[in-house]
Each structure stands twice: as C-alpha cells, then as structure tokens.
XYZ file of C-alpha atoms in Angstrom:
670
model
C -57.373 -82.191 14.381
C -55.205 -83.639 11.704
C -52.719 -81.579 9.711
C -51.965 -82.403 6.100
C -48.332 -81.792 5.035
C -47.691 -80.751 1.471
C -46.501 -83.378 -0.882
C -42.771 -83.262 -1.650
C -41.407 -83.744 -5.091
C -38.709 -86.382 -5.636
C -35.871 -83.807 -6.277
C -36.672 -81.983 -3.099
C -36.737 -85.239 -1.150
C -33.299 -86.072 -2.549
C -31.877 -82.677 -1.415
C -33.320 -83.062 2.099
C -31.864 -86.541 2.397
C -28.445 -85.321 1.270
C -28.485 -82.436 3.787
C -29.505 -84.842 6.575
C -26.662 -87.137 5.614
C -24.201 -84.153 5.647
C -25.313 -83.073 9.105
C -25.060 -86.661 10.287
C -21.495 -86.818 9.032
C -20.478 -83.315 10.132
C -21.944 -83.443 13.597
C -19.704 -86.263 14.816
C -16.692 -84.442 13.316
C -17.483 -81.248 15.219
C -18.358 -82.852 18.527
C -15.978 -85.750 18.618
C -14.274 -84.591 21.763
C -14.517 -84.783 25.473
C -15.645 -81.992 27.803
C -16.109 -78.420 26.319
C -13.585 -78.755 23.497
C -14.310 -79.393 19.837
C -12.175 -80.867 17.058
C -12.929 -79.325 13.658
C -12.523 -81.500 10.552
C -14.632 -80.190 7.663
C -14.237 -80.581 3.962
C -16.227 -78.560 1.439
C -18.880 -77.791 4.011
C -21.422 -75.127 3.186
C -20.491 -71.866 4.951
C -24.074 -71.368 6.072
C -24.028 -74.745 7.852
C -20.676 -73.885 9.455
C -22.115 -70.563 10.728
C -25.035 -72.472 12.273
C -22.666 -74.943 13.976
C -20.481 -72.094 15.359
C -23.615 -70.381 16.657
C -24.526 -73.574 18.493
C -21.030 -73.955 19.973
C -20.433 -70.325 20.990
C -24.007 -69.362 21.806
C -23.908 -66.361 19.492
C -26.669 -65.132 17.193
C -25.732 -64.448 13.592
C -27.356 -62.475 10.766
C -26.046 -63.613 7.407
C -25.848 -61.284 4.424
C -27.364 -62.886 1.283
C -24.028 -62.398 -0.461
C -22.291 -64.731 2.012
C -21.858 -68.005 0.113
C -19.148 -70.618 -0.385
C -17.554 -73.915 0.701
C -15.386 -74.185 3.785
C -12.614 -76.714 4.604
C -11.221 -76.818 8.164
C -8.594 -79.332 9.381
C -7.776 -79.454 13.103
C -5.301 -81.750 14.889
C -6.311 -80.936 18.448
C -9.500 -80.072 20.301
C -10.419 -76.360 20.492
C -12.298 -74.449 23.145
C -15.373 -72.384 22.231
C -13.410 -69.116 22.155
C -10.761 -70.693 19.926
C -13.489 -72.027 17.649
C -14.773 -68.458 17.219
C -11.290 -67.163 16.348
C -10.906 -69.938 13.775
C -14.317 -68.979 12.432
C -13.198 -65.333 12.027
C -10.100 -66.521 10.151
C -12.305 -68.591 7.847
C -14.449 -65.533 7.140
C -11.331 -63.428 6.385
C -9.989 -66.068 3.985
C -13.275 -66.068 2.105
C -13.570 -62.230 2.057
C -16.189 -61.861 4.797
C -16.186 -60.122 8.170
C -18.121 -60.474 11.416
C -19.570 -57.221 12.796
C -20.584 -57.698 16.464
C -23.601 -55.846 17.804
C -25.456 -55.919 21.105
C -27.360 -59.195 20.599
C -26.304 -60.403 17.168
C -23.241 -60.598 14.929
C -23.597 -59.627 11.290
C -21.751 -61.598 8.627
C -21.161 -59.270 5.637
C -18.679 -59.027 2.764
C -15.417 -57.467 3.912
C -15.625 -54.721 1.281
C -18.610 -53.175 3.097
C -17.504 -53.993 6.633
C -15.764 -50.615 7.208
C -19.059 -48.858 6.553
C -20.732 -50.649 9.463
C -20.427 -50.117 13.200
C -17.228 -52.086 13.669
C -15.464 -51.853 17.070
C -12.972 -49.038 17.755
C -9.804 -50.283 19.450
C -6.719 -48.575 20.902
C -3.278 -49.501 22.229
C -4.674 -50.932 25.487
C -7.398 -53.003 23.781
C -6.101 -53.658 20.257
C -8.452 -56.556 19.450
C -7.620 -60.179 18.604
C -6.709 -62.063 15.474
C -8.924 -61.526 12.476
C -11.492 -59.395 14.261
C -12.410 -56.511 11.952
C -11.783 -53.259 13.853
C -10.999 -49.551 13.388
C -7.898 -48.076 15.030
C -6.556 -44.523 15.374
C -2.727 -44.522 15.325
C -0.902 -41.438 16.633
C 2.257 -40.414 14.714
C 4.762 -38.188 16.531
C 7.829 -37.353 14.447
C 6.863 -38.085 10.846
C 4.047 -36.502 8.868
C 1.135 -38.950 8.836
C 0.268 -38.087 5.224
C 3.730 -39.247 4.139
C 3.136 -42.725 5.654
C -0.096 -43.449 3.751
C 1.513 -44.327 0.379
C 4.125 -46.451 2.206
C 1.724 -48.496 4.358
C -1.244 -48.785 1.998
C 0.207 -51.733 -0.029
C 0.617 -53.717 3.224
C -3.174 -53.870 3.775
C -5.824 -55.776 1.826
C -7.593 -53.962 -0.955
C -10.816 -53.833 1.050
C -9.106 -52.233 4.069
C -9.173 -48.499 4.757
C -6.206 -46.207 5.568
C -6.269 -42.391 5.693
C -4.331 -39.550 7.380
C -5.673 -36.548 9.275
C -3.028 -33.760 9.128
C -4.740 -31.658 11.785
C -3.671 -33.949 14.654
C -1.141 -35.997 12.603
C -2.900 -39.378 13.050
C -3.676 -42.406 10.865
C -7.164 -43.959 10.732
C -7.226 -47.621 9.617
C -9.942 -50.274 9.311
C -8.796 -53.899 8.914
C -8.301 -57.043 10.942
C -6.809 -56.544 14.417
C -3.758 -58.653 13.545
C -3.049 -56.600 10.424
C -3.377 -53.319 12.319
C -1.082 -54.568 15.072
C 1.527 -55.395 12.434
C 1.009 -51.909 10.985
C 1.590 -50.296 14.386
C 4.870 -52.194 14.808
C 6.083 -50.902 11.428
C 5.072 -47.304 12.262
C 6.970 -47.457 15.551
C 10.138 -48.263 13.652
C 9.587 -45.435 11.157
C 8.297 -42.759 13.552
C 11.661 -41.875 15.055
C 13.170 -38.427 15.671
C 15.864 -37.974 13.041
C 19.089 -36.043 13.334
C 17.851 -33.227 11.076
C 18.259 -29.938 12.927
C 18.429 -26.233 12.089
C 21.656 -24.361 12.634
C 22.197 -20.587 12.502
C 25.659 -19.619 11.257
C 26.462 -15.916 11.539
C 28.911 -14.621 8.948
C 31.595 -12.063 9.678
C 32.946 -11.189 6.232
C 30.867 -12.703 3.433
C 27.299 -11.836 2.456
C 24.727 -14.374 3.657
C 22.608 -13.942 0.548
C 25.582 -14.626 -1.737
C 26.692 -17.692 0.285
C 23.178 -19.184 0.111
C 23.041 -18.600 -3.642
C 26.368 -20.384 -4.240
C 25.700 -23.372 -1.960
C 22.121 -23.845 -3.192
C 23.334 -24.208 -6.760
C 25.940 -26.748 -5.623
C 23.353 -28.797 -3.705
C 20.996 -28.903 -6.685
C 23.740 -29.967 -9.092
C 25.039 -32.658 -6.722
C 21.541 -34.074 -6.155
C 20.914 -34.331 -9.893
C 24.233 -36.077 -10.512
C 24.073 -38.575 -7.640
C 20.283 -39.076 -7.595
C 20.507 -39.828 -3.890
C 17.308 -40.705 -2.071
C 16.214 -38.670 0.903
C 15.633 -35.036 1.554
C 18.405 -32.643 0.500
C 19.702 -30.047 2.965
C 18.072 -26.630 2.807
C 19.597 -23.169 3.140
C 18.180 -19.755 3.988
C 19.600 -16.265 4.506
C 18.700 -13.826 7.288
C 19.628 -10.438 5.842
C 19.066 -8.552 9.094
C 21.771 -10.454 11.020
C 23.779 -11.609 7.956
C 23.322 -15.253 9.005
C 22.848 -18.529 7.133
C 20.096 -20.936 8.286
C 21.064 -24.581 7.606
C 18.815 -27.642 7.957
C 19.375 -31.306 7.095
C 20.957 -34.467 8.404
C 24.128 -34.352 10.450
C 26.512 -35.369 7.657
C 25.147 -32.804 5.189
C 25.292 -30.049 7.789
C 28.930 -30.850 8.591
C 29.938 -30.655 4.925
C 28.095 -27.385 4.340
C 29.421 -25.862 7.553
C 32.988 -26.566 6.399
C 32.305 -24.890 3.046
C 30.777 -21.852 4.750
C 33.793 -21.458 7.044
C 36.107 -21.489 3.988
C 33.995 -18.900 2.152
C 33.527 -16.594 5.166
C 37.055 -15.192 5.070
C 38.165 -11.549 4.762
C 39.311 -10.270 1.414
C 43.033 -10.206 0.765
C 42.886 -6.499 -0.072
C 40.386 -3.837 0.955
C 39.271 -2.782 -2.511
C 35.623 -3.795 -2.775
C 34.535 -0.675 -4.671
C 31.492 -0.373 -6.890
C 29.945 2.392 -8.984
C 26.151 2.411 -8.809
C 24.269 4.580 -11.304
C 21.026 6.103 -10.066
C 17.946 6.504 -12.212
C 15.604 8.685 -10.169
C 17.233 9.653 -6.878
C 19.936 12.321 -6.539
C 23.363 10.973 -5.677
C 24.244 14.047 -3.601
C 21.135 13.628 -1.419
C 21.415 9.841 -1.128
C 25.096 9.731 -0.112
C 24.597 11.122 3.459
C 21.730 8.672 4.070
C 23.842 5.687 3.041
C 26.790 6.950 5.074
C 24.629 7.021 8.201
C 23.292 3.510 7.563
C 26.769 2.124 6.898
C 28.071 3.784 10.062
C 25.439 1.998 12.116
C 26.347 -1.330 10.514
C 30.020 -0.710 11.297
C 29.269 -0.112 14.979
C 27.242 -3.335 15.204
C 30.105 -5.306 13.642
C 32.742 -3.838 15.977
C 32.838 -7.083 17.987
C 34.150 -9.050 14.990
C 36.617 -6.415 13.799
C 37.897 -3.162 15.261
C 35.573 -0.252 14.494
C 38.360 2.023 13.276
C 39.574 -0.616 10.804
C 36.041 -1.157 9.485
C 35.584 2.592 9.126
C 38.783 2.815 7.062
C 37.324 0.360 4.530
C 34.075 2.344 4.244
C 33.744 5.296 1.897
C 30.711 6.673 0.055
C 31.041 9.467 -2.499
C 28.574 11.052 -4.917
C 29.427 11.991 -8.508
C 26.896 14.650 -9.477
C 28.020 14.859 -13.106
C 26.708 11.360 -13.938
C 24.442 11.005 -10.864
C 26.261 7.943 -9.544
C 27.459 6.647 -6.176
C 30.974 5.373 -5.623
C 30.928 2.980 -2.648
C 33.868 1.194 -1.053
C 32.768 -1.139 1.756
C 33.151 -4.707 3.056
C 31.035 -7.299 1.196
C 28.390 -7.685 3.901
C 27.857 -3.929 4.215
C 28.016 -3.544 0.422
C 25.188 -6.040 -0.040
C 22.999 -4.251 2.499
C 23.677 -0.862 0.900
C 22.752 -2.185 -2.552
C 19.420 -3.401 -1.241
C 18.755 -0.025 0.383
C 19.617 1.780 -2.870
C 17.211 -0.403 -4.852
C 14.407 0.542 -2.457
C 15.194 4.275 -2.507
C 15.999 4.716 -6.209
C 12.427 4.471 -7.463
C 10.269 6.629 -9.702
C 8.436 9.151 -7.584
C 4.879 10.159 -8.331
C 4.044 13.698 -9.332
C 1.122 15.943 -8.456
C -0.472 18.575 -10.655
C -2.336 21.204 -8.654
C -4.792 23.378 -10.545
C -6.133 26.406 -8.700
C -8.909 28.866 -9.418
C -8.462 32.159 -7.568
C -11.317 34.633 -7.783
C -11.369 37.979 -5.958
C -14.080 40.623 -6.329
C -13.640 44.039 -4.710
C -16.221 46.842 -4.777
C -15.435 50.283 -3.295
C -17.807 53.237 -3.358
C -17.319 56.730 -1.852
C -19.658 59.712 -1.674
C -18.648 63.170 -0.337
C -20.634 66.395 0.006
C -19.645 69.480 2.026
C -19.107 73.265 2.053
C -16.210 75.186 3.566
C -16.254 78.955 4.324
C -13.512 81.570 4.620
C -13.914 85.170 5.976
C -10.821 87.357 5.608
C -10.963 90.943 7.008
C -7.309 91.283 7.839
C -6.890 94.180 5.387
C -9.242 96.393 7.505
C -8.148 95.000 10.809
C -11.301 92.947 10.949
C -11.723 89.367 12.236
C -10.654 86.401 10.203
C -12.786 83.200 10.238
C -12.740 79.818 8.507
C -14.907 76.728 8.463
C -12.684 73.694 7.596
C -13.802 70.021 8.077
C -11.309 67.246 8.781
C -11.031 64.534 6.125
C -12.383 66.765 3.373
C -9.143 67.008 1.458
C -7.127 70.207 1.075
C -8.725 73.266 2.568
C -9.849 76.513 1.153
C -6.621 78.238 2.175
C -4.658 76.313 -0.456
C -6.844 77.458 -3.282
C -5.062 80.734 -3.909
C -1.565 79.284 -3.694
C -1.942 75.917 -5.442
C -5.352 75.439 -7.045
C -4.627 71.861 -8.190
C -3.842 70.866 -4.606
C -7.359 71.383 -3.354
C -8.359 67.817 -4.255
C -10.864 65.969 -6.388
C -14.462 67.003 -6.631
C -16.725 69.779 -7.844
C -15.253 73.073 -6.586
C -16.993 76.481 -6.513
C -15.503 79.651 -5.025
C -17.507 82.796 -4.395
C -16.501 85.989 -2.634
C -15.667 89.718 -2.783
C -12.165 90.413 -4.090
C -12.224 94.252 -3.820
C -8.796 95.828 -3.793
C -9.650 98.948 -1.817
C -9.889 97.862 1.761
C -12.761 95.421 1.259
C -13.207 92.092 2.991
C -12.820 88.757 1.239
C -15.357 85.949 1.578
C -14.829 82.595 -0.078
C -16.662 79.262 -0.189
C -15.470 75.806 -1.302
C -18.060 73.220 -2.315
C -16.760 69.611 -2.415
C -18.928 66.978 -4.101
C -17.176 63.689 -4.955
C -18.432 60.293 -6.093
C -15.951 57.444 -6.525
C -16.473 53.813 -7.643
C -13.665 51.249 -7.671
C -14.441 47.734 -8.928
C -11.749 45.052 -9.062
C -12.215 41.546 -10.435
C -9.171 39.256 -10.337
C -9.534 35.810 -11.822
C -6.514 33.519 -12.143
C -6.133 29.807 -12.858
C -2.531 28.868 -12.049
C -1.407 25.251 -12.254
C 1.753 23.610 -10.922
C 3.356 20.205 -11.388
C 5.821 19.017 -8.766
C 7.292 15.821 -7.385
C 6.020 14.162 -4.257
C 7.320 15.987 -1.149
C 8.876 18.760 -3.261
C 7.868 22.411 -2.842
C 6.803 24.406 -5.913
C 5.930 28.080 -6.339
C 4.452 30.238 -9.085
C 4.440 34.056 -9.032
C 2.578 36.247 -11.543
C 2.709 40.001 -10.908
C 4.874 43.077 -10.770
C 8.022 44.003 -8.888
C 7.051 47.347 -7.317
C 9.561 49.713 -5.661
C 8.747 50.966 -2.158
C 10.570 53.870 -0.499
C 12.061 52.663 2.743
C 14.019 55.796 3.734
C 15.549 59.090 2.600
C 18.623 61.049 3.602
C 20.201 64.367 2.620
C 23.828 65.141 3.370
C 24.889 68.816 3.404
C 28.400 70.183 3.277
C 30.035 72.570 5.733
C 30.571 75.353 3.234
C 28.039 77.276 1.204
C 29.600 76.015 -2.007
C 29.237 72.339 -1.058
C 26.064 70.964 -2.687
C 23.612 68.798 -0.832
C 23.417 65.092 -1.650
C 19.864 63.800 -1.207
C 19.117 60.092 -1.808
C 16.408 57.519 -1.044
C 16.502 53.805 -0.211
C 14.101 51.607 -2.137
C 12.951 48.032 -1.551
C 11.325 46.057 -4.344
C 8.523 43.630 -3.574
C 6.398 41.341 -5.718
C 2.810 42.459 -6.105
C 0.422 40.134 -7.838
C -0.496 36.469 -7.462
C 1.665 33.806 -5.841
C 0.922 30.160 -5.119
C 3.261 27.906 -3.140
C 2.433 24.214 -2.586
C 4.117 21.130 -1.159
C 2.228 17.863 -1.815
C 2.632 14.616 0.083
C 1.016 11.502 -1.387
C -0.397 9.241 1.318
C -1.393 5.596 0.992
C -4.072 5.299 -1.637
C -5.111 8.413 -3.580
C -5.101 10.974 -0.779
C -2.832 14.018 -1.044
C -1.741 16.217 1.846
C -1.153 19.766 0.631
C 0.721 22.549 2.370
C -0.601 25.679 0.645
C 0.543 29.295 0.878
C -1.465 31.511 -1.461
C -1.359 35.305 -1.749
C -3.123 37.880 -3.899
C -1.852 41.451 -3.705
C -2.577 44.560 -5.762
C -1.861 48.290 -5.737
C -4.681 50.279 -4.218
C -6.005 53.408 -5.916
C -6.696 55.039 -2.558
C -3.522 56.780 -1.385
C -5.042 59.487 0.795
C -2.964 60.035 3.895
C -0.359 57.408 2.911
C 3.335 58.170 2.690
C 3.801 55.863 -0.304
C 2.020 53.324 -2.472
C -0.750 51.347 -0.769
C -1.159 47.627 -1.585
C -4.076 45.313 -1.001
C -3.098 41.856 0.227
C -5.083 38.621 0.628
C -3.259 35.477 1.772
C -4.112 31.951 2.845
C -1.721 29.510 4.533
C -3.059 26.090 5.453
C -2.590 22.313 5.281
C -5.383 20.165 3.868
C -6.167 16.578 2.840
C -7.899 15.997 -0.475
C -8.425 12.970 -2.703
C -6.856 12.888 -6.138
C -9.197 14.392 -8.731
C -11.431 16.090 -6.151
C -11.976 19.843 -5.743
C -11.532 21.600 -2.403
C -12.473 25.182 -1.615
C -10.194 26.906 0.877
C -12.856 29.353 1.972
C -13.384 33.015 1.252
C -12.005 36.129 2.897
C -15.010 38.433 3.098
C -14.578 42.091 4.023
C -17.625 44.325 4.152
C -17.020 47.840 5.503
C -19.383 50.800 5.785
C -17.970 54.119 7.037
C -20.163 57.210 7.491
C -18.553 60.565 8.370
C -20.890 63.450 9.315
C -19.423 66.828 10.387
C -21.207 70.155 10.903
C -20.952 73.563 12.584
C -22.885 73.507 15.866
C -26.114 75.411 15.587
C -25.738 76.453 11.982
C -25.526 72.861 10.781
C -28.894 72.040 12.419
C -30.857 74.655 10.433
C -33.170 72.943 7.957
C -31.923 73.131 4.362
C -29.480 75.948 5.168
C -27.654 73.587 7.466
C -26.113 71.763 4.443
C -24.014 74.927 3.865
C -22.301 74.377 7.218
C -21.861 70.562 7.164
C -19.733 67.863 5.531
C -20.845 64.262 4.854
C -18.795 61.343 3.569
C -19.876 57.681 3.098
C -17.525 54.852 2.050
C -18.413 51.178 1.413
C -15.848 48.430 0.739
C -16.702 44.798 -0.094
C -14.067 42.159 -0.789
C -14.527 38.453 -1.503
C -11.725 35.970 -2.197
C -12.389 32.325 -3.119
C -9.665 29.733 -3.816
C -10.455 26.335 -5.359
C -7.795 23.584 -5.369
C -7.861 20.551 -7.709
C -4.928 18.125 -7.206
C -4.322 15.102 -9.455
C -1.715 12.389 -8.882
C 0.457 11.522 -11.891
C 1.861 8.075 -11.178
C 3.237 7.266 -14.627
C 3.894 8.694 -18.077
C 0.398 7.819 -19.267
C -1.216 10.037 -16.631
C 1.158 12.885 -17.510
C 0.393 12.603 -21.231
C -3.349 12.755 -20.554
C -3.010 16.031 -18.612
C -0.581 17.549 -21.118
C -2.812 16.582 -24.027
C -5.806 18.381 -22.513
C -3.813 21.578 -21.875
C -2.224 21.465 -25.319
C -5.584 21.011 -27.042
C -7.052 23.912 -25.040
C -4.299 26.286 -26.182
C -4.659 25.177 -29.783
C -8.430 25.728 -29.689
C -7.825 29.296 -28.468
C -5.413 29.902 -31.339
C -7.910 28.513 -33.832
C -10.572 30.850 -32.449
C -8.259 33.866 -32.897
C -7.402 32.826 -36.458
C -11.058 32.286 -37.279
C -11.953 35.719 -35.929
C -9.048 37.266 -37.795
C -6.560 39.971 -36.903
C -7.260 43.528 -38.034
C -4.906 44.985 -40.634
C -3.089 41.649 -40.796
C -3.336 38.516 -42.882
C -5.393 35.671 -41.485
C -2.409 33.345 -41.191
C -0.202 35.769 -39.289
C -1.203 34.394 -35.878
C 0.873 31.378 -34.804
C -0.756 27.964 -34.588
C 0.357 24.891 -32.668
C 0.454 21.602 -34.586
C -1.974 18.805 -33.907
C -1.304 16.883 -30.674
C -0.693 13.591 -32.463
C 1.569 15.329 -34.982
C 3.438 16.991 -32.151
C 4.076 13.593 -30.499
C 5.300 12.204 -33.826
C 7.947 14.924 -34.253
C 11.524 13.570 -34.396
C 13.756 14.142 -31.355
C 15.974 17.234 -31.429
C 19.129 15.076 -31.661
C 20.437 12.561 -34.131
C 20.107 8.818 -33.420
C 23.896 8.467 -33.311
C 24.014 10.886 -30.395
C 21.776 8.580 -28.364
C 24.223 5.665 -28.465
C 26.230 6.705 -25.363
C 22.994 7.029 -23.403
C 21.982 3.482 -24.318
C 25.421 2.243 -23.366
C 25.099 4.085 -20.064
C 21.734 2.392 -19.458
C 23.315 -1.024 -20.014
C 26.071 -0.203 -17.551
C 23.452 0.979 -15.077
C 21.464 -2.244 -15.391
C 24.602 -4.303 -14.963
C 25.632 -2.317 -11.892
C 22.192 -2.667 -10.356
C-alpha cells in the first residue's frame, strides 16, 4: 500500500534544508571527542536544539515551556563528561533567565520568574545542591533577628529569587540557584555572631534610679543626634522596687555609662533634702504616720549600705494641719519613693449618698370590763368583805380618799351611807376602751465619703430618772435635802452608716438604724416607757438599687379573765363578779435603703439639683395655697436652680488670688 506524502512548498523546503545543515554542523562539534566526554562549541544555536542535544547526552527527558526561546553560544576548551555537560546546561539556562525543575521522570524548563512556584528541590546544609540548580533552602539564624537580615541580603539575589523571614522560629526561606544560596549562607554566618551587648543591673545607694535614668537618657539622645553614629544606642531602665538601673548596650557604651552612674551615685554633702508637699484630698495628719512607717521599712532595708541610726537621723516626716501639707526630710532615694506613694494616696475619694425610707405602723387596742364590790360592817362589829381583781387599776378602797386615783374608765358607786350604825355597801364598775395608733414615716438621707462613718439623729432628748436620795440632818431643825439623778437619752430616729465602695458599682454598707418613741402606756412603770426598734447589719447593694432590710413584726394578743368562783359562773349575773381585759398590739417596721455613688462633681450636682427642685416645688405649693391672715408673698421662696448656680461667690475675686498661688505651688511641689 503506497503512502502519498504532502507536497512541500519551496520556503518550507528551504527551512528544512537549513535545519539539516545546522544539525550536520553542530553534531560534529558536540561529539568531537573520544570516549564518554563531549566538547561543546556552539554559536547562536537555537536553545530548543541545545536542549534536545543535552537530552541525548544525559539521557534526561525535558518538557519545554512555550516561553523558552533564544540563541545559545557555548565555547569549551576541553572535553566534558555528561554530568559536567548538564551543569553547563543549567548555567546556560540561568544566563538566559530559565530554570530546570526536576521531577520523577522529566525535567521542566520554565522561566526563572515562575520557578519558585513549582516543586523545586528543598536542600539543607548536608545536601546544599550544586551550581546553578534552582532550589529552596531554609537557613537558621541564631543570634540576629531574621527579619533584620532580609533588607540586607535581598539586593544580593536576582530579582526573580525569593527571600522571606519567619519570626516564629527565626529562620530565612530563600529560593534561588544553589550557588547563590551557598554564598548567602556564608555571608549570614559572618553576620550571625553573638555580640558583646549585655544587660547589667547597677544598684544605687544614694541617688534615685528614676532620676539617674532620666538624666542619662537625655544625654544619650542628644549625643546620638549630634554624632549620628550608626548602630543601636545603649538603653536604660529603672527598677523602682530595688532602686536599681538596668543598662544594656555594647561594652564600650556600658563602661562609659557605668562611670557616669558611679559619679552621680554619691551621698549629698549635707543632709538637708527637705521638701514641702501640699495635699489636695488626703489629710496630712492621717497620712504622716503611714509615710513614717513606710520610710522606716526602707531605712531598715538600706542598713547594709549605711548605718541604720544615721539613716534614721536624716529621716523626718511632719504634718502641718493649718495648710494641710507634709514636711519631709529624707535621703533622695527614700524621698522619691515617698513622693510616689503620696501621689497614689492623695486622690479624690468617691462619695455615697444613702437615702432611707423608714416606715413604722403601730396599732394598740385595749378593752376592759369588770365590777368590784365592797361590804363594810365594821361600825356594827359586822364582817368586812371586798372583791378586788388584780390588774384592774386602783381599787374601790381608794375611792373615798382620792377619787381621781381610781383610774380611767366608767365608774359607778352604789351603797348605803347611813350614819346611824348602818352597813356600807359599794360597787365599782370599770369599763375602758383604748386605741393607740402610731404611724412614723421618715426619709433621712446622708452623704459621706468612702469608708467614713456618718450619722443622723432626729428626735428628742428625754430625761430619765436614774436614782433619788434624801439626806436628813441630826437635829430637828436641820431640813432634809432630797435630790434625784437624771440621765438624758435621745428618743426619735437615728441612722448610722459606713459605706465601702468595692470594685465596680457595688457598695458595702454597715447600717445601724433605730426608731424609738415614748409609749403612752405607763401602767406599772416607775418612769417613762419608750418603744425601741433597731436594726444593725452589713449588706451589699449596687449603686442606684433599692434594698429592704426587712420588717420587725410584733403581733400580741393578751386576754385576762378573772372572776369570783361560783358567783362568776352564774349566767348573766356572773358578769357582776368578774373582770375581763383584752389587749392587742401590732407593730410593723420597714426600712428601705437606696445608695448612690457620687464619683465626681457632675454626679453630686445632679443629686443636689433634684433635692433643691423638690424643696422649691413645696414652697411654690404653699405660696399658691396661700397663708391665712398673711400676704401671699410672706412665705420664703428659693431661687431657680440655674439662677442659684449663677450667683457670685461670697468673696471678692482679689481674695482668691492667694488660693490660686497656693495651687501653683502645690502643682510645682507635686
């Protein structure tokens, strides 16, 4: 079967002939050698033809990217083995901007700019790769930060190469030819050296570490700006707890700074480091003992550097209550620590307003009904008899002597009062109904500082008899001298609180609340009887919330039934020989607490404005209602709240000048 080949055009025949001639010329140049060596002498050979020749010599399979194009010139003076031919081939690819990516069975020839995105070999220190082989290498950096090396080493690599740092493990990741990466590793080994920068801790004995660091830091900054020296400047830090200076940098810088520190850390020529510190919120009298204790502890810790008695002589803390200032004389290191403590303690304290609603309702009811009898036959030598019930007040026998002393109730007396030897019979009927209702409602409010106790008392100061004594003379003419001892006590409403502001808006309250009143029931008592209700507790409540402290409930029912045996059991008539008394008492006390934290002047003004407006509204209501027999404008009236705030101060502006000057002195001292 014959096969017809397509007809070739003359231009195509010319190109085929030229390619055949090129291969005929190139082949002798590549293989003109003896044994397994090859001498390469090519001039302007097509790179595709060169790749085919290398594939034939080395036995490798190549896949060529369509973008791989160009002319290749190779001049060799000696024969090369197959492995050397491949290395020369890789160098040719690198010169022309291409890279060989080996795979299992083939090698891909691609532009170098995309080579790092392919599966190029990963090499390490033991197998770093050869020549112009395109590889990826992970370089471990020990002493220097890897990120700092990237801008230094990046210009040493071709533009198509890749170089990045991973701070997590302090390594460099690079993709380039093996020879370039090996050169990069040699440079890194010279840079990655442990420097002489160390950290020293210099403990001061006389000077303040914070002040020394401030002075030397300013000198270092000024010197660096003037000299514009390359390299990292030394760094300083202060440890306030141990009064030490932390110094880091190279050896020469540390030596210079250490010499300066030794010159500055010298004792003062005279022990006169005295300062006056004005306080804004704290009390100087209360703060002085606290600072004295702190300074005493610092003196004991520094006894190794200087004798403790000498350090104590240079330490003195006094409080001037007239201007609320502290006068402190102490060594510089202790003075610096005390100033920091004062700044932390002399702060504006929050306040707490506690509004309380105290409601007490008392209801007492008493009912009495009874009859007492008296039979008097003593005038005729006849028996005498009496029926008297306990708890029924004064008896029938007091009626004749002191009629008002019989007691309260409906009294009726019947009997025969004959004067000629007759008997006397009397009867006392006691019928009493008593109702006592008490309703106490109070809304006290208190404002106090955090952790400060406050108390409000509204009531009467009532005298109570605590004893009596009568002194008599020896003679009949000496008069007796009776007298009584009296103790006065507050009776009314009292509220005592001590707030403690916790973290956040929670307030811990220590509350002692008491409601007392004078009782109307004094039967059987030697003196005035008072009713007392008190609560003492500690609670936690959020700012702005309302807490009820519970109620004291007292419900009493007392029934008293007395009668004459036998006679008191007779139906209907038995009431004439009996006595009944029933008493009920109910008491209920409820206390509601509403604390609010006042952290600044704005919170205080909001509370004051509400109270002020409430009082003014009450005054307006009274004026609108009018006052009898008086003009309508006779009742006082508070000004508007905004007008009240706009009132001028009660002193002239010139009088405020010393206060402003004092504030400037305070700021300067602080």
